Short mmCIF file of C-alpha atoms in Angstrom, two decimals:
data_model
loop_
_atom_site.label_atom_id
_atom_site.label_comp_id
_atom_site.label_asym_id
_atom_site.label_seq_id
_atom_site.Cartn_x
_atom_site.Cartn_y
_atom_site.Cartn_z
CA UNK A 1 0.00 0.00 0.00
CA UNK A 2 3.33 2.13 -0.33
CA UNK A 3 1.61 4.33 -3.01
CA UNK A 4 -2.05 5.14 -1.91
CA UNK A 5 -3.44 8.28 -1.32
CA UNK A 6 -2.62 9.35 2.42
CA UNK A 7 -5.96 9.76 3.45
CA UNK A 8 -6.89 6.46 1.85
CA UNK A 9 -4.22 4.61 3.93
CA UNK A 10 -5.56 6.50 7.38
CA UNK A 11 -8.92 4.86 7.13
CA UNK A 12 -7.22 1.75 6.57
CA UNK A 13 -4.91 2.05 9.28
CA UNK A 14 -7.70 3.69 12.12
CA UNK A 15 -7.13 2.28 15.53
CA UNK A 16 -11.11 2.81 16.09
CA UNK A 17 -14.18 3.81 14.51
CA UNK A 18 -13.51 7.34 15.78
CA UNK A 19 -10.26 7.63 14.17
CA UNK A 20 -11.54 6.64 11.33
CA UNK A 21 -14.62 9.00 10.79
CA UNK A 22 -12.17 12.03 11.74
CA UNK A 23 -10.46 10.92 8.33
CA UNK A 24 -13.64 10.92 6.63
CA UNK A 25 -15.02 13.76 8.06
CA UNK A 26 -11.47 15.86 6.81
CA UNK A 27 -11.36 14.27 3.44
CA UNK A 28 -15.56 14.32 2.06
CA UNK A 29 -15.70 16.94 0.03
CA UNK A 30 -12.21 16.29 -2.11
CA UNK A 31 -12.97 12.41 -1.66
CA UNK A 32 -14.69 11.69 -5.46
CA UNK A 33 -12.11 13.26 -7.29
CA UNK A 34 -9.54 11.98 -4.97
CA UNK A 35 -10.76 8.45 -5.43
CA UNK A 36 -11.87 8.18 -8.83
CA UNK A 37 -9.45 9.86 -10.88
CA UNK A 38 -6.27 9.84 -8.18
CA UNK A 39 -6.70 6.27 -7.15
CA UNK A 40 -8.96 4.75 -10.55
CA UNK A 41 -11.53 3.46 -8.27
CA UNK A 42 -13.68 1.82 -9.97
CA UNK A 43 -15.58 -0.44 -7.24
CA UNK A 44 -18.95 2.19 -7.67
CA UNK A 45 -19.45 1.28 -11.28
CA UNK A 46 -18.64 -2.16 -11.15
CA UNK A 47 -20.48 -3.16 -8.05
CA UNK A 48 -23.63 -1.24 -9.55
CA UNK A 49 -23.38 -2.79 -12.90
CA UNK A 50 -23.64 -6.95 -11.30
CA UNK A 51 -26.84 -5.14 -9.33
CA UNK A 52 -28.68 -3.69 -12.70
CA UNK A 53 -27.88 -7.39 -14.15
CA UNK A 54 -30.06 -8.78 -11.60
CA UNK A 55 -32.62 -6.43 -10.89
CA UNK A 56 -35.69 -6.16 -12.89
CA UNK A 57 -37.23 -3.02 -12.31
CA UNK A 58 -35.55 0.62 -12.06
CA UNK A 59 -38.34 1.10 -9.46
CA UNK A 60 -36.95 -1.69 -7.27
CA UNK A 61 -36.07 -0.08 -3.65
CA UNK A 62 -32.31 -0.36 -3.02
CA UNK A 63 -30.42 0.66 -0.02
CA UNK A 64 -26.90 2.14 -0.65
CA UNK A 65 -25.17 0.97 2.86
CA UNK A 66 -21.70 2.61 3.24
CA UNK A 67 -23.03 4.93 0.72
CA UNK A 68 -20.06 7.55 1.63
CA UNK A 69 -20.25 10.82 -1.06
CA UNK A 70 -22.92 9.01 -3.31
CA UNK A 71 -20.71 7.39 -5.66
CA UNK A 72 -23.27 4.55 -6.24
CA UNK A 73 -26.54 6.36 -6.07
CA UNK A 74 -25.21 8.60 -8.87
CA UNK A 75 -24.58 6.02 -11.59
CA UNK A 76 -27.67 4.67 -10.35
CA UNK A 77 -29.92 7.82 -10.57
CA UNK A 78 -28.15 7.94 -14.10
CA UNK A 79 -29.55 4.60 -15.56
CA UNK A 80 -33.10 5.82 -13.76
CA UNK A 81 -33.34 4.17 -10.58
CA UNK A 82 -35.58 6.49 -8.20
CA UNK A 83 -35.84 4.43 -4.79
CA UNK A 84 -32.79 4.57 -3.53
CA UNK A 85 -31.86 4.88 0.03
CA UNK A 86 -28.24 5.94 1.48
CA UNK A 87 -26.83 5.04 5.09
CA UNK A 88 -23.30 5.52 6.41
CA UNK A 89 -21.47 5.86 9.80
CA UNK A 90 -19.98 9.27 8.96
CA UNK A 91 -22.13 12.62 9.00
CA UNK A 92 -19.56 14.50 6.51
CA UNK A 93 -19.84 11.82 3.93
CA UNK A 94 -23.91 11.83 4.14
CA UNK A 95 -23.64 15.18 3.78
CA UNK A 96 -21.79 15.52 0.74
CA UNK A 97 -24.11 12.54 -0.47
CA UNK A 98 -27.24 14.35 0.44
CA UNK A 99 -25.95 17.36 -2.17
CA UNK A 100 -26.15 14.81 -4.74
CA UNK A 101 -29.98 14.86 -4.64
CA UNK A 102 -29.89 11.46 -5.49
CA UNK A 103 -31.59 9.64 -2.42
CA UNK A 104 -34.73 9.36 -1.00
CA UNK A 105 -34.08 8.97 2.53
CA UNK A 106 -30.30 9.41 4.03
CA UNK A 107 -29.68 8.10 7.96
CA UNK A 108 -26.34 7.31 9.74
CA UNK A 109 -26.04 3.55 11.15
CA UNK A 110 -22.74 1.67 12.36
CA UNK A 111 -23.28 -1.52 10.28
CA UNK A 112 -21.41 -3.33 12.76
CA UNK A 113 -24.19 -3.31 15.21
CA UNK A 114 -27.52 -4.21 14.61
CA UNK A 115 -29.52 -1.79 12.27
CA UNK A 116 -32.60 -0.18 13.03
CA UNK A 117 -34.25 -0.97 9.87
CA UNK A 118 -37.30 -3.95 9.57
CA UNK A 119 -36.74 -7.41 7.93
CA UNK A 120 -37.60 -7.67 4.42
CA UNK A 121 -36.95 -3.63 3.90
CA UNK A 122 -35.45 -3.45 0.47
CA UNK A 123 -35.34 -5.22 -2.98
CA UNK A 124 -31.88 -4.79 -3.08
CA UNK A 125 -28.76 -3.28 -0.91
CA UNK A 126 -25.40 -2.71 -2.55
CA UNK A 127 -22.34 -2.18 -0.47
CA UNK A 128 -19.37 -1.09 -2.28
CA UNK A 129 -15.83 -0.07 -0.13
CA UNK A 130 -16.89 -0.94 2.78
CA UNK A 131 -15.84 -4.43 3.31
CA UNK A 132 -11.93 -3.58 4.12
CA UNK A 133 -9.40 -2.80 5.89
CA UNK A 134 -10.95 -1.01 9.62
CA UNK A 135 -14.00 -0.86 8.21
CA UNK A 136 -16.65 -3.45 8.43
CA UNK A 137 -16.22 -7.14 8.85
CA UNK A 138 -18.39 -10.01 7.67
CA UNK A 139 -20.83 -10.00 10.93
CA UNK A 140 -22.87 -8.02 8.69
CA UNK A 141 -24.07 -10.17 6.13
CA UNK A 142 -26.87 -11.51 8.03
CA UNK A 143 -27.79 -8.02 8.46
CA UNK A 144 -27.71 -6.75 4.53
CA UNK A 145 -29.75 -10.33 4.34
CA UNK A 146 -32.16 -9.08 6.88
CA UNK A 147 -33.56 -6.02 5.70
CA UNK A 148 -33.82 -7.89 2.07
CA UNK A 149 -36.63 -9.49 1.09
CA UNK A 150 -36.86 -13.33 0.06
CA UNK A 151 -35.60 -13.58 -3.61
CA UNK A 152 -34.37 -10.02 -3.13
CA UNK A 153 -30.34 -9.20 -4.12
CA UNK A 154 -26.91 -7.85 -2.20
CA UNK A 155 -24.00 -6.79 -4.05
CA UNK A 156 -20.89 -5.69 -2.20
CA UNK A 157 -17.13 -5.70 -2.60
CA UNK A 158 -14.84 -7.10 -0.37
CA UNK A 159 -10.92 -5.64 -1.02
CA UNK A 160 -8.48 -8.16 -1.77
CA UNK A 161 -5.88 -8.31 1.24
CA UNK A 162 -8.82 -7.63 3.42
CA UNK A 163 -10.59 -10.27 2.12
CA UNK A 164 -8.15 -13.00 2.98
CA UNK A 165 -7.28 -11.23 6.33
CA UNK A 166 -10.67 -10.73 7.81
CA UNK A 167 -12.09 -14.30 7.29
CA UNK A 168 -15.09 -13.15 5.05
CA UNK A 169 -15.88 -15.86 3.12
CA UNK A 170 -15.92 -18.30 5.97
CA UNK A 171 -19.19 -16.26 6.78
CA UNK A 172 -20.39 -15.96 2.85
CA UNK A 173 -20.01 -19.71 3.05
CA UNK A 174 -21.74 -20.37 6.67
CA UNK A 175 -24.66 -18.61 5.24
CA UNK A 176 -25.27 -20.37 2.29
CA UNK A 177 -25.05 -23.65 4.03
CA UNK A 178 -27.95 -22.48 5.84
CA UNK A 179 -30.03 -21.05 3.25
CA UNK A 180 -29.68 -17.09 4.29
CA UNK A 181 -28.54 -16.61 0.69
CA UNK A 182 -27.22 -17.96 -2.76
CA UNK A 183 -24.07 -16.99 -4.34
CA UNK A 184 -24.86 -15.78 -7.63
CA UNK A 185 -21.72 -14.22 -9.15
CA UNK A 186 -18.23 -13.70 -7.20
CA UNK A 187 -15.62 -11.98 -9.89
CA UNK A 188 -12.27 -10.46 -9.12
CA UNK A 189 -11.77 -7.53 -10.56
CA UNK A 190 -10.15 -4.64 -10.65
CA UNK A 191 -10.98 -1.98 -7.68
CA UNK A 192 -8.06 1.00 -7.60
CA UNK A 193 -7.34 0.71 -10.85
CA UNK A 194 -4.11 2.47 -10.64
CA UNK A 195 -2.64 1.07 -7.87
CA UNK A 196 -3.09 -2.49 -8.89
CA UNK A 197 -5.77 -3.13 -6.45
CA UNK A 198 -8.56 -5.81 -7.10
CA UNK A 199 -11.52 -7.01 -4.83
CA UNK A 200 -14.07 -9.75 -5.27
CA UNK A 201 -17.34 -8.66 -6.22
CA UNK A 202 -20.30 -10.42 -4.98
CA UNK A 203 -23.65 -10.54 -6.23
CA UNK A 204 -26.10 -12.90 -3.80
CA UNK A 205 -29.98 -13.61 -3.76
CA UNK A 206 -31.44 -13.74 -0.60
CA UNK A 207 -33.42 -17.03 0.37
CA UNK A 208 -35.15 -15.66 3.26
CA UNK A 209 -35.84 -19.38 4.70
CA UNK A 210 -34.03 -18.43 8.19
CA UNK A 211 -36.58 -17.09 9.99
CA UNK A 212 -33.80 -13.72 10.85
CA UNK A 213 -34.55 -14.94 14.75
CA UNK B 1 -34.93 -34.49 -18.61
CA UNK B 2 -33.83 -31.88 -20.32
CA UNK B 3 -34.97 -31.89 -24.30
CA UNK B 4 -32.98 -29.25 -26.57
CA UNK B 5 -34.74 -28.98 -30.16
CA UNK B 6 -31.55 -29.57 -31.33
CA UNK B 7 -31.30 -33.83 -32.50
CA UNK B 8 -27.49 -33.85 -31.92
CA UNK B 9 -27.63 -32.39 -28.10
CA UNK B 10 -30.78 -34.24 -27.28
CA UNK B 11 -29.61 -37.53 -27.56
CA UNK B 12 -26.33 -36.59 -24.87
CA UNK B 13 -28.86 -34.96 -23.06
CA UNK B 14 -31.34 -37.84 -22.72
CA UNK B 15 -28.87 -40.02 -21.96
CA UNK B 16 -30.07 -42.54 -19.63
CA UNK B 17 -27.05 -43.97 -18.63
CA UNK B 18 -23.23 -43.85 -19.41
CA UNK B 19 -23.55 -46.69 -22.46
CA UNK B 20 -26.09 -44.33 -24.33
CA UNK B 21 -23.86 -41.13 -24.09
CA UNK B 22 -21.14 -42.86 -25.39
CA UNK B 23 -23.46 -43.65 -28.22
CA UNK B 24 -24.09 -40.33 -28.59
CA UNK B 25 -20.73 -39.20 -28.60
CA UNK B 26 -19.21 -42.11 -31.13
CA UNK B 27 -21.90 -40.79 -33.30
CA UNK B 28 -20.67 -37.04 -32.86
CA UNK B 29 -16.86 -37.21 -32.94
CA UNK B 30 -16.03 -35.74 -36.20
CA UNK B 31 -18.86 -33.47 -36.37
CA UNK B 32 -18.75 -32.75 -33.11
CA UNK B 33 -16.19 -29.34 -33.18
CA UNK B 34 -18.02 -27.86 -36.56
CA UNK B 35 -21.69 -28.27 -34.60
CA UNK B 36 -20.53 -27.10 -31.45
CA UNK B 37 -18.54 -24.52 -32.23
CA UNK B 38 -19.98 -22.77 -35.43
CA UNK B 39 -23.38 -24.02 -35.69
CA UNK B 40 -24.11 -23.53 -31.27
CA UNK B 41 -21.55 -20.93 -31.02
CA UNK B 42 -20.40 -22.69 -27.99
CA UNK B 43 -17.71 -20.57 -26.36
CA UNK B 44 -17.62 -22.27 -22.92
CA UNK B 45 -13.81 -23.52 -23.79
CA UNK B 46 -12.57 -20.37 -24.30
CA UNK B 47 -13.84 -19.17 -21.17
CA UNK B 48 -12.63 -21.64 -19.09
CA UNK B 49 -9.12 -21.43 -20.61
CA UNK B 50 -8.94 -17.85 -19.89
CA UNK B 51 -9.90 -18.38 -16.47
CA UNK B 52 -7.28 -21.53 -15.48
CA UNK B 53 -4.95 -18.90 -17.16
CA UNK B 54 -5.76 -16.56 -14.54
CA UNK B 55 -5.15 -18.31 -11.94
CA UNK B 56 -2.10 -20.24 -12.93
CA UNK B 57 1.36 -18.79 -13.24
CA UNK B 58 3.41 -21.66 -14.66
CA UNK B 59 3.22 -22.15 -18.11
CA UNK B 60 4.47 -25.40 -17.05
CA UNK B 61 1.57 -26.85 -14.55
CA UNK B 62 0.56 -30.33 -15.32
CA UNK B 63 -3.07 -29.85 -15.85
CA UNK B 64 -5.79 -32.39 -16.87
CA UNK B 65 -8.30 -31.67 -19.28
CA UNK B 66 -11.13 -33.88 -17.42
CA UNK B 67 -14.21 -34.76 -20.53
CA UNK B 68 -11.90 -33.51 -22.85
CA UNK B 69 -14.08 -34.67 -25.98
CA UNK B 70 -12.35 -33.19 -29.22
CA UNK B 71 -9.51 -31.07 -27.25
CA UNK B 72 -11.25 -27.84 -27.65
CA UNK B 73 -9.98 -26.37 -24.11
CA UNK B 74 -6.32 -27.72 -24.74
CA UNK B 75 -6.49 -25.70 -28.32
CA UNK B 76 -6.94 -22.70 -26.53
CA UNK B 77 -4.52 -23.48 -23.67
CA UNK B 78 -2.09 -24.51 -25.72
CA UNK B 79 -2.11 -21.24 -27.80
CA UNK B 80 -1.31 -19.68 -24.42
CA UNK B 81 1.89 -21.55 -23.95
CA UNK B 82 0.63 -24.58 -21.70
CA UNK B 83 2.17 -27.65 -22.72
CA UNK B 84 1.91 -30.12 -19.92
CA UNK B 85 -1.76 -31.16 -20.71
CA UNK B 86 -3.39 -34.57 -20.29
CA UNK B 87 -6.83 -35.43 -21.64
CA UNK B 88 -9.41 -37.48 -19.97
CA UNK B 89 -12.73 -38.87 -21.63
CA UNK B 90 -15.01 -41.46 -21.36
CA UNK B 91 -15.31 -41.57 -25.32
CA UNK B 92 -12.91 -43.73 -27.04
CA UNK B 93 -14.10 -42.13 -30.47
CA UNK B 94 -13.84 -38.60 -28.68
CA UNK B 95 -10.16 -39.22 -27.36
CA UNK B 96 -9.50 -40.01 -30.86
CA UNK B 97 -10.13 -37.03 -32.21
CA UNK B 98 -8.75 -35.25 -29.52
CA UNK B 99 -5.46 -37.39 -30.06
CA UNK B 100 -5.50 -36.13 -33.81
CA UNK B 101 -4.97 -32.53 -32.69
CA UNK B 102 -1.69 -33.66 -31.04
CA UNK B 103 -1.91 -30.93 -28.19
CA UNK B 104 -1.85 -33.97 -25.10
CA UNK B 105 1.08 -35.67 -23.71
CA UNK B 106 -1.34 -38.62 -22.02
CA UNK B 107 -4.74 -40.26 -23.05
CA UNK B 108 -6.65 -41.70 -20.58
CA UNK B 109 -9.94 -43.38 -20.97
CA UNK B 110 -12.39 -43.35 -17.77
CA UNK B 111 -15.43 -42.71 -16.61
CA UNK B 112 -15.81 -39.24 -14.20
CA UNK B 113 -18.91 -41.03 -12.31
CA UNK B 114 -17.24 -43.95 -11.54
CA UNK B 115 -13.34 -43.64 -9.00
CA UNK B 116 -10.23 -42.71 -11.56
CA UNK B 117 -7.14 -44.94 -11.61
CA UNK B 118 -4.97 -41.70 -10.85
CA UNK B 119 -2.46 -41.06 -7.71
CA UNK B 120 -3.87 -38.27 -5.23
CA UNK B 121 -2.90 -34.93 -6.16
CA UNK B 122 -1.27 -35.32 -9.09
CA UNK B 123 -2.35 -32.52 -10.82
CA UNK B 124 -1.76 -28.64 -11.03
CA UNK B 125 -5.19 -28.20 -12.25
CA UNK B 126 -7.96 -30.11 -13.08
CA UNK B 127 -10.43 -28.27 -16.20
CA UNK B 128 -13.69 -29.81 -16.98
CA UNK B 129 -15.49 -28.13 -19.50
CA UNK B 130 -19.07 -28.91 -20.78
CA UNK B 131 -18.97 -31.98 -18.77
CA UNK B 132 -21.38 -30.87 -15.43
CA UNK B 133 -24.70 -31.14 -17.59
CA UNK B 134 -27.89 -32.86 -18.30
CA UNK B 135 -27.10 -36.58 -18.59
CA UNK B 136 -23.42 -36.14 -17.98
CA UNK B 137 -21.67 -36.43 -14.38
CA UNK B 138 -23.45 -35.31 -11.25
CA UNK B 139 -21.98 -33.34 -8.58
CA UNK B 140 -20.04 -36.48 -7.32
CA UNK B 141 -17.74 -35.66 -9.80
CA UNK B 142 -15.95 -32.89 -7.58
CA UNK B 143 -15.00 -35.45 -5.52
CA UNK B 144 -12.77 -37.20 -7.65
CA UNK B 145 -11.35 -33.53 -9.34
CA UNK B 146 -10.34 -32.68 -5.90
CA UNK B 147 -8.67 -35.84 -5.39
CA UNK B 148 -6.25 -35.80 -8.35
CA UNK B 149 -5.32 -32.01 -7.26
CA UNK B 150 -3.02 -30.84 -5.77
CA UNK B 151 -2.66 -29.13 -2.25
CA UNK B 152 -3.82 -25.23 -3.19
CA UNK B 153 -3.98 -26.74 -7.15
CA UNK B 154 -6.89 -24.94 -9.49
CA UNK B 155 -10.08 -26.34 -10.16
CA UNK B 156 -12.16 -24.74 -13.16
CA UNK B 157 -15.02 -26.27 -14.50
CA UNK B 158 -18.31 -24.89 -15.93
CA UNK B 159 -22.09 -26.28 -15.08
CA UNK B 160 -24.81 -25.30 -17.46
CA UNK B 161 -27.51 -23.50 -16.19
CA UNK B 162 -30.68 -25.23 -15.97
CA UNK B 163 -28.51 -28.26 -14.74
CA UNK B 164 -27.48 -26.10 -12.18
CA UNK B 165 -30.14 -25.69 -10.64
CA UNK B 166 -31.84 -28.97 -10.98
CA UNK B 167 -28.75 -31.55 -9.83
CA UNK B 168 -27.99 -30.02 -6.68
CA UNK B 169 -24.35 -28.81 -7.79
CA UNK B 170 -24.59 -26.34 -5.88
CA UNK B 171 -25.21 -27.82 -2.71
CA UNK B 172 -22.04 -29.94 -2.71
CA UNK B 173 -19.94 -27.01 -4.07
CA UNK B 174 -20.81 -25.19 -0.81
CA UNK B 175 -20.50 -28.28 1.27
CA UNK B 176 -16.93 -29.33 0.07
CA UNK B 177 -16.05 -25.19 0.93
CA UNK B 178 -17.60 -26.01 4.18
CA UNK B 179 -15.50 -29.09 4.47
CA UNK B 180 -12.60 -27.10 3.59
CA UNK B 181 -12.06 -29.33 0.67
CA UNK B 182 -11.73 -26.35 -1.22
CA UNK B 183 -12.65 -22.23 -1.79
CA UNK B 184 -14.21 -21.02 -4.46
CA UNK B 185 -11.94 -18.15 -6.28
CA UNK B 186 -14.44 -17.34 -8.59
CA UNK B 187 -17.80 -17.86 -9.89
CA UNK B 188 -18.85 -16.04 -13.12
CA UNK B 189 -21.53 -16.31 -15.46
CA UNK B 190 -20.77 -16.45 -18.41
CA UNK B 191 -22.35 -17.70 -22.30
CA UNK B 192 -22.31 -21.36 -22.96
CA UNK B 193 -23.94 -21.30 -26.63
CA UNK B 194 -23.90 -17.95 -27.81
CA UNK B 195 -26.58 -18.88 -30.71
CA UNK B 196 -29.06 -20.78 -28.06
CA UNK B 197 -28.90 -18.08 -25.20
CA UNK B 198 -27.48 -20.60 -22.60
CA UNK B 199 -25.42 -19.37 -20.04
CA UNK B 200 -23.24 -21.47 -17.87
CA UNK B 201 -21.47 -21.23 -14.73
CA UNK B 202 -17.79 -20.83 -14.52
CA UNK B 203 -16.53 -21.97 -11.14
CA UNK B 204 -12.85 -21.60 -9.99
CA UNK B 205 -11.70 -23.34 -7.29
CA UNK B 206 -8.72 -23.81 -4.92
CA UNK B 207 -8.14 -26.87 -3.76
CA UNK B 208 -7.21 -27.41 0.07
CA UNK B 209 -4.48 -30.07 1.21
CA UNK B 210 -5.81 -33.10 2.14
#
């Protein structure tokens, strides 16, 4: 990680949650242009285009969790989706998100904890840069799965390094052995494109036969 | 059962047993690459070539090309500088023409349902291409690819959907994960016959040490 952006690396390297939403708070409003042309992050538009594969409808209600600055709910306002809901742990980045005018409804939540949002919520929930380094770790899956409906879909990215480090797929797996979900696509691909970064994107459907006790 | 409209992939698909595929497939042999390829537009060998070739950094790996049929998969790997390819199929007419291509370095003729005369981990990567279909080999058939791999060897094989779904493949791919037989590395979907809209799965695998 010798070369990435400084600010990049602090989030990364955050000895606590605080730490880490000091960075974000410092860096929101140079973060897109920071990100996508200084780092060739490409996670947004790659996450979002495995979601509009799967989704039917442009009217389908999709929460954007770890939204940060909007990233996602851009390109997706773009190709006409409407319903679109944005949560993240840091106030800054929901701001600058908010000024995108993109999203219906935009609420902070930890998703390490348990969220305040009903089962079954959304169609979809995409979750892109978030699963990595200091950030969140794969006790939330059965959340995302919660507030999806049955037969509803999650896309997220998981950052290779991170990936391997953090144990995630021991949990992707644990939860399709018990029917929570069903792996539909896992690709690696790039994710800073100019720093020779690639992640794993994932693209589940949500069984819904747990009963989310 | 699965029925296709078309006569030629009907009758493998119908199969009933082992002894009527190979029918099928004695029949097919030197058709077989002209139907497939330009009259299905099957493209499922090129896809899994690219993707052992992703995941492999030795041009040298000793990889097995498991239901090899005509040697369309070695073709492509070979093109890409792999040279240490053996080919596997239950078809005797099959390995023949596979054998006229001259891409292998061994021939072996056995049955994927049934426990392979090979030593345990003796491969780099196992490839099975078009093989994990309607009246082809069941999910059981992982077993014996993880066998003849490797310790942290590549597994890349492709299921077709429909069969997917309906021969609980994926049920014993997460079970062997679970067993920490193996992780999946990737899992992509990708076109199987480009002029029948079929799409496949295209499942990586590393294999764990046993």
């Amino acid at each position: 990680m010798n070369q990435t952006n400084p600010l990049w690396k602090a989030t990364y390297d955050a000895d606590s949650p605080e730490e880490m939403l000091d960075t974000y708070s410092d860096w929101a409003s140079d973060y897109d242009a920071d990100t996508i042309e200084g780092m060739g992050y490409v996670g947004p538009s790659f996450s979002f285009r495995q979601l509009d594969g799967l989704l039917d409808s442009t009217g389908a209600r999709v929460l954007d969790a770890g939204c940060g600055t909007g990233l996602v709910g851009e390109l997706m306002k773009e190709k006409g989706y409407s319903r679109i809901d944005a949560m993240d742990l840091s106030r800054e980045m929901l701001t600058e998100a908010e000024n995108k005018n993109v999203y219906d409804r935009l609420f902070t939540a930890d998703m390490s904890k348990r969220l305040e949002i009903d089962d079954n919520s959304y169609d979809a929930v995409i979750c892109v840069g978030t699963f990595t380094y200091a950030h969140v770790g794969p006790e939330a899956f059965s959340e995302l799965a919660r507030v999806t409906r049955p037969n509803g879909y999650i896309c997220f990215t998981i950052r290779d390094g991170a990936y391997q480090a953090y144990n995630y797929r021991n949990t992707m797996v644990e939860l399709e052995a018990d029917n929570t979900w069903e792996l539909m696509e896992m690709r690696r691909e790039d994710y800073l494109k100019k720093e020779n970064v690639t992640a794993n994107y994932c693209a589940y459907k949500v069984l819904g036969e747990n009963n989310h006790a | 059962m699965h029925k296709s409209d078309n006569k030629v992939l009907n009758k493998v698909y119908t199969a009933t047993n082992h002894e009527e595929l190979m029918d099928a497939y004695k029949d097919w042999a030197t058709d077989y690459d002209k139907d497939t390829v330009d009259r299905f537009g099957y493209v499922a060998h090129l896809s899994s070539a690219r993707a052992l070739d992703e995941h492999l950094d030795d041009k040298d790996a000793h990889i097995l090309d498991a239901g090899c049929g005509t040697g369309l998969v070695a073709e492509k790997l070979v093109e890409m500088g792999y040279k240490n390819i053996d080919a596997l199929d239950y078809s005797e007419e099959m390995l023949e023409e596979a054998e006229k291509k001259g891409l292998y370095k061994n021939y072996i003729q056995a049955d994927l349902s049934r426990d392979l005369d090979i030593d345990k981990n003796r491969y780099d990567a196992v490839v099975c291409t078009g093989t994990f279909t309607y009246g082809h080999i069941d999910a059981e058939g992982f077993d014996r690819l993880i066998r003849i791999t490797k310790p942290e060897g590549i597994n890349c094989f492709t299921i077709r959907d429909g069969a997917y779904q309906e021969y609980g493949y994926r049920e014993k791919m997460v079970e062997l994960e679970q067993q920490k037989e193996w992780e999946l590395l990737e899992m992509r979907n990708e076109t199987y016959f480009t002029k029948e809209s079929v799409q496949c799965k295209l499942c990586t695998y590393k294999v764990f040490a046993s």
